[in-house]
């Protein structure tokens, strides 16, 4: 039995790692905030993302995510809210680049950094606004529950492991993005990065809005 559980966990870890490394909306928001506000902003965003994943884990374990998945109006409403939020962040980032509001930033790049809790909130909202995660958790996690195992306990345990791996990866990614941002924070390259990040966020918002269940 222990060996069977071990195989389940190893399989889950391998698949989870592949999924987590694939960039998506959460990665884009972490990138945006890391380039704009440095490591603290990126890490706070990452914690917010994982907080959203924990909420989805609990929702999947309690069956709430399955209800959301089955309800077309609720799924569509949440999808549109999440898409609009990503587009909003993208438009703000793009406008910052186009307006070159950086005369002050070039003198004091720290001055315009948002408080850490703003970044945390942005990470959580971007994750909670993506109902595809409800589909993912309700279809992915049950595949690794051993036959006869307590569903709620296994769903929670697997979800928490997924959250931990995600946080570890995003923390490392936050460090990389922050260091790149420190090197490229000034001048036209920074504006180009802001513009590209803004366009990517808008595109991801549009993709979420057009996706079907």
mmCIF file of C-alpha atoms in Angstrom:
data_model
loop_
_atom_site.group_PDB
_atom_site.id
_atom_site.type_symbol
_atom_site.label_atom_id
_atom_site.label_comp_id
_atom_site.label_asym_id
_atom_site.label_seq_id
_atom_site.Cartn_x
_atom_site.Cartn_y
_atom_site.Cartn_z
ATOM 1 C CA UNK A 1 0.000 0.000 0.000
ATOM 2 C CA UNK A 2 2.833 2.391 0.893
ATOM 3 C CA UNK A 3 4.554 1.609 -2.374
ATOM 4 C CA UNK A 4 1.322 2.307 -4.242
ATOM 5 C CA UNK A 5 0.920 5.647 -2.510
ATOM 6 C CA UNK A 6 4.556 6.461 -3.262
ATOM 7 C CA UNK A 7 4.039 5.822 -6.962
ATOM 8 C CA UNK A 8 0.954 8.029 -6.929
ATOM 9 C CA UNK A 9 2.833 10.869 -5.265
ATOM 10 C CA UNK A 10 5.821 10.602 -7.600
ATOM 11 C CA UNK A 11 3.569 10.615 -10.621
ATOM 12 C CA UNK A 12 1.705 13.608 -9.267
ATOM 13 C CA UNK A 13 4.938 15.510 -8.591
ATOM 14 C CA UNK A 14 6.265 14.858 -12.090
ATOM 15 C CA UNK A 15 3.082 15.963 -13.848
ATOM 16 C CA UNK A 16 2.623 18.956 -11.537
ATOM 17 C CA UNK A 17 6.134 20.207 -12.201
ATOM 18 C CA UNK A 18 5.577 20.130 -15.953
ATOM 19 C CA UNK A 19 2.273 21.973 -15.628
ATOM 20 C CA UNK A 20 3.637 24.606 -13.258
ATOM 21 C CA UNK A 21 6.604 25.422 -15.483
ATOM 22 C CA UNK A 22 4.320 26.263 -18.413
ATOM 23 C CA UNK A 23 3.808 30.069 -18.291
ATOM 24 C CA UNK A 24 0.290 31.449 -18.060
ATOM 25 C CA UNK A 25 -1.642 34.455 -16.722
ATOM 26 C CA UNK A 26 -0.224 34.097 -13.203
ATOM 27 C CA UNK A 27 3.336 34.079 -14.542
ATOM 28 C CA UNK A 28 2.574 37.170 -16.618
ATOM 29 C CA UNK A 29 1.315 39.080 -13.566
ATOM 30 C CA UNK A 30 4.385 38.057 -11.554
ATOM 31 C CA UNK A 31 6.571 39.242 -14.431
ATOM 32 C CA UNK A 32 4.763 42.565 -14.624
ATOM 33 C CA UNK A 33 5.099 43.304 -10.937
ATOM 34 C CA UNK A 34 8.661 42.014 -10.742
ATOM 35 C CA UNK A 35 9.800 44.331 -13.520
ATOM 36 C CA UNK A 36 7.953 47.268 -11.997
ATOM 37 C CA UNK A 37 8.545 46.747 -8.307
ATOM 38 C CA UNK A 38 11.425 44.347 -7.841
ATOM 39 C CA UNK A 39 11.704 41.114 -5.881
ATOM 40 C CA UNK A 40 9.369 42.067 -3.032
ATOM 41 C CA UNK A 41 6.532 42.897 -5.436
ATOM 42 C CA UNK A 42 7.097 39.725 -7.464
ATOM 43 C CA UNK A 43 7.242 37.548 -4.360
ATOM 44 C CA UNK A 44 4.099 39.132 -2.913
ATOM 45 C CA UNK A 45 2.363 38.487 -6.230
ATOM 46 C CA UNK A 46 3.520 34.875 -6.103
ATOM 47 C CA UNK A 47 2.137 34.450 -2.590
ATOM 48 C CA UNK A 48 -1.155 35.905 -3.811
ATOM 49 C CA UNK A 49 -1.238 33.452 -6.698
ATOM 50 C CA UNK A 50 -0.658 30.536 -4.344
ATOM 51 C CA UNK A 51 -3.330 31.911 -2.019
ATOM 52 C CA UNK A 52 -5.729 31.771 -4.951
ATOM 53 C CA UNK A 53 -4.650 28.211 -5.708
ATOM 54 C CA UNK A 54 -5.325 27.255 -2.089
ATOM 55 C CA UNK A 55 -8.848 28.658 -2.353
ATOM 56 C CA UNK A 56 -9.389 26.644 -5.544
ATOM 57 C CA UNK A 57 -8.024 23.554 -3.772
ATOM 58 C CA UNK A 58 -10.503 23.964 -0.954
ATOM 59 C CA UNK A 59 -13.302 24.629 -3.436
ATOM 60 C CA UNK A 60 -12.429 21.477 -5.387
ATOM 61 C CA UNK A 61 -12.227 19.390 -2.212
ATOM 62 C CA UNK A 62 -15.652 20.592 -1.048
ATOM 63 C CA UNK A 63 -17.263 20.148 -4.454
ATOM 64 C CA UNK A 64 -17.824 23.874 -4.985
ATOM 65 C CA UNK A 65 -15.514 23.957 -8.013
ATOM 66 C CA UNK A 66 -17.504 21.134 -9.600
ATOM 67 C CA UNK A 67 -20.707 23.154 -9.132
ATOM 68 C CA UNK A 68 -19.054 26.174 -10.741
ATOM 69 C CA UNK A 69 -17.896 24.009 -13.606
ATOM 70 C CA UNK A 70 -21.428 22.684 -14.108
ATOM 71 C CA UNK A 71 -23.043 26.130 -14.043
ATOM 72 C CA UNK A 72 -22.592 27.848 -17.389
ATOM 73 C CA UNK A 73 -23.733 31.323 -16.193
ATOM 74 C CA UNK A 74 -21.464 31.298 -13.121
ATOM 75 C CA UNK A 75 -18.509 29.975 -15.105
ATOM 76 C CA UNK A 76 -18.982 32.596 -17.826
ATOM 77 C CA UNK A 77 -19.386 35.432 -15.311
ATOM 78 C CA UNK A 78 -16.207 34.520 -13.452
ATOM 79 C CA UNK A 79 -14.368 34.040 -16.723
ATOM 80 C CA UNK A 80 -15.320 37.498 -17.960
ATOM 81 C CA UNK A 81 -14.407 39.137 -14.646
ATOM 82 C CA UNK A 82 -10.994 37.468 -14.691
ATOM 83 C CA UNK A 83 -10.428 38.370 -18.338
ATOM 84 C CA UNK A 84 -11.335 42.008 -17.730
ATOM 85 C CA UNK A 85 -8.996 42.183 -14.745
ATOM 86 C CA UNK A 86 -6.044 40.873 -16.754
ATOM 87 C CA UNK A 87 -6.882 43.278 -19.577
ATOM 88 C CA UNK A 88 -7.059 46.128 -17.047
ATOM 89 C CA UNK A 89 -3.585 45.337 -15.720
ATOM 90 C CA UNK A 90 -2.332 45.056 -19.293
ATOM 91 C CA UNK A 91 -3.791 48.399 -20.355
ATOM 92 C CA UNK A 92 -2.315 50.137 -17.311
ATOM 93 C CA UNK A 93 1.109 48.669 -18.048
ATOM 94 C CA UNK A 94 0.893 49.550 -21.723
ATOM 95 C CA UNK A 95 -0.168 53.119 -20.995
ATOM 96 C CA UNK A 96 2.718 53.525 -18.583
ATOM 97 C CA UNK A 97 5.084 52.522 -21.365
ATOM 98 C CA UNK A 98 3.467 54.750 -23.988
ATOM 99 C CA UNK A 99 3.281 57.783 -21.727
ATOM 100 C CA UNK A 100 6.873 57.350 -20.586
ATOM 101 C CA UNK A 101 5.854 58.502 -17.108
ATOM 102 C CA UNK A 102 9.426 57.736 -16.171
ATOM 103 C CA UNK A 103 10.992 61.133 -15.725
ATOM 104 C CA UNK A 104 10.402 60.590 -12.021
ATOM 105 C CA UNK A 105 11.114 56.866 -12.204
ATOM 106 C CA UNK A 106 14.538 57.393 -13.728
ATOM 107 C CA UNK A 107 15.488 59.566 -10.774
ATOM 108 C CA UNK A 108 13.972 57.329 -8.116
ATOM 109 C CA UNK A 109 12.744 53.969 -9.497
ATOM 110 C CA UNK A 110 11.648 52.853 -6.022
ATOM 111 C CA UNK A 111 9.323 55.794 -5.511
ATOM 112 C CA UNK A 112 6.513 54.463 -7.662
ATOM 113 C CA UNK A 113 6.592 50.897 -6.362
ATOM 114 C CA UNK A 114 3.213 49.801 -5.078
ATOM 115 C CA UNK A 115 2.846 48.464 -1.520
ATOM 116 C CA UNK A 116 3.421 44.734 -1.193
ATOM 117 C CA UNK A 117 -0.226 44.040 -0.375
ATOM 118 C CA UNK A 118 -1.313 45.528 -3.700
ATOM 119 C CA UNK A 119 0.897 43.027 -5.517
ATOM 120 C CA UNK A 120 -0.403 40.211 -3.312
ATOM 121 C CA UNK A 121 -3.984 41.183 -4.124
ATOM 122 C CA UNK A 122 -3.248 41.336 -7.835
ATOM 123 C CA UNK A 123 -1.753 37.845 -7.781
ATOM 124 C CA UNK A 124 -4.711 36.402 -5.903
ATOM 125 C CA UNK A 125 -7.317 38.110 -8.072
ATOM 126 C CA UNK A 126 -5.646 37.008 -11.294
ATOM 127 C CA UNK A 127 -5.686 33.399 -10.078
ATOM 128 C CA UNK A 128 -9.207 33.414 -8.649
ATOM 129 C CA UNK A 129 -10.479 35.073 -11.823
ATOM 130 C CA UNK A 130 -9.392 32.107 -13.938
ATOM 131 C CA UNK A 131 -12.180 29.481 -13.773
ATOM 132 C CA UNK A 132 -10.096 27.135 -15.904
ATOM 133 C CA UNK A 133 -8.298 26.294 -12.666
ATOM 134 C CA UNK A 134 -11.592 24.917 -11.328
ATOM 135 C CA UNK A 135 -11.742 22.591 -14.318
ATOM 136 C CA UNK A 136 -8.097 21.709 -13.893
ATOM 137 C CA UNK A 137 -8.353 20.801 -10.224
ATOM 138 C CA UNK A 138 -11.600 18.868 -10.541
ATOM 139 C CA UNK A 139 -10.203 16.794 -13.404
ATOM 140 C CA UNK A 140 -6.511 16.583 -12.477
ATOM 141 C CA UNK A 141 -6.405 15.924 -8.742
ATOM 142 C CA UNK A 142 -8.899 13.000 -8.666
ATOM 143 C CA UNK A 143 -6.694 11.020 -11.060
ATOM 144 C CA UNK A 144 -4.108 10.619 -8.281
ATOM 145 C CA UNK A 145 -6.453 9.569 -5.485
ATOM 146 C CA UNK A 146 -5.958 5.857 -4.666
ATOM 147 C CA UNK A 147 -9.010 3.658 -4.908
ATOM 148 C CA UNK A 148 -10.880 3.694 -1.632
ATOM 149 C CA UNK A 149 -8.858 6.629 -0.285
ATOM 150 C CA UNK A 150 -10.615 9.506 1.533
ATOM 151 C CA UNK A 151 -11.376 11.938 -1.266
ATOM 152 C CA UNK A 152 -11.357 15.165 0.744
ATOM 153 C CA UNK A 153 -8.083 14.361 2.510
ATOM 154 C CA UNK A 154 -6.336 13.353 -0.706
ATOM 155 C CA UNK A 155 -7.662 16.348 -2.641
ATOM 156 C CA UNK A 156 -6.444 18.706 0.062
ATOM 157 C CA UNK A 157 -3.070 17.001 0.395
ATOM 158 C CA UNK A 158 -2.416 16.926 -3.343
ATOM 159 C CA UNK A 159 -3.615 20.503 -3.725
ATOM 160 C CA UNK A 160 -1.309 21.711 -0.964
ATOM 161 C CA UNK A 161 1.641 19.943 -2.568
ATOM 162 C CA UNK A 162 0.761 21.613 -5.866
ATOM 163 C CA UNK A 163 0.619 24.988 -4.073
ATOM 164 C CA UNK A 164 4.014 24.393 -2.438
ATOM 165 C CA UNK A 165 5.687 23.510 -5.733
ATOM 166 C CA UNK A 166 4.109 26.538 -7.386
ATOM 167 C CA UNK A 167 5.352 28.853 -4.632
ATOM 168 C CA UNK A 168 8.886 27.454 -4.835
ATOM 169 C CA UNK A 169 9.008 27.940 -8.594
ATOM 170 C CA UNK A 170 7.449 31.411 -8.558
ATOM 171 C CA UNK A 171 9.801 32.530 -5.781
ATOM 172 C CA UNK A 172 12.786 31.510 -7.899
ATOM 173 C CA UNK A 173 11.217 33.098 -10.966
ATOM 174 C CA UNK A 174 10.566 36.284 -8.965
ATOM 175 C CA UNK A 175 14.253 36.531 -8.143
ATOM 176 C CA UNK A 176 15.224 36.134 -11.799
ATOM 177 C CA UNK A 177 12.687 38.692 -12.991
ATOM 178 C CA UNK A 178 13.680 41.187 -10.287
ATOM 179 C CA UNK A 179 17.350 40.950 -11.213
ATOM 180 C CA UNK A 180 16.510 41.454 -14.865
ATOM 181 C CA UNK A 181 14.358 44.420 -13.897
ATOM 182 C CA UNK A 182 17.195 45.977 -11.904
ATOM 183 C CA UNK A 183 19.416 45.823 -14.967
ATOM 184 C CA UNK A 184 16.776 47.040 -17.407
ATOM 185 C CA UNK A 185 14.786 49.412 -15.221
ATOM 186 C CA UNK A 186 16.056 52.538 -16.964
ATOM 187 C CA UNK A 187 15.830 53.787 -20.505
ATOM 188 C CA UNK A 188 13.950 52.636 -23.614
ATOM 189 C CA UNK A 189 14.444 48.926 -22.936
ATOM 190 C CA UNK A 190 12.278 49.270 -19.836
ATOM 191 C CA UNK A 191 9.543 50.896 -21.909
ATOM 192 C CA UNK A 192 9.683 48.080 -24.430
ATOM 193 C CA UNK A 193 9.419 45.475 -21.676
ATOM 194 C CA UNK A 194 6.437 47.280 -20.167
ATOM 195 C CA UNK A 195 4.765 47.468 -23.557
ATOM 196 C CA UNK A 196 5.339 43.793 -24.303
ATOM 197 C CA UNK A 197 4.109 42.760 -20.851
ATOM 198 C CA UNK A 198 1.014 44.905 -21.270
ATOM 199 C CA UNK A 199 0.205 43.404 -24.645
ATOM 200 C CA UNK A 200 0.710 39.882 -23.282
ATOM 201 C CA UNK A 201 -1.659 40.532 -20.379
ATOM 202 C CA UNK A 202 -4.301 41.950 -22.701
ATOM 203 C CA UNK A 203 -3.897 38.947 -24.995
ATOM 204 C CA UNK A 204 -4.201 36.512 -22.080
ATOM 205 C CA UNK A 205 -7.340 38.290 -20.930
ATOM 206 C CA UNK A 206 -8.791 37.956 -24.400
ATOM 207 C CA UNK A 207 -7.882 34.280 -24.542
ATOM 208 C CA UNK A 208 -9.591 33.581 -21.224
ATOM 209 C CA UNK A 209 -12.699 35.461 -22.362
ATOM 210 C CA UNK A 210 -12.928 33.401 -25.563
ATOM 211 C CA UNK A 211 -12.119 30.019 -24.059
ATOM 212 C CA UNK A 212 -14.831 27.446 -23.747
ATOM 213 C CA UNK A 213 -15.226 25.020 -20.876
#
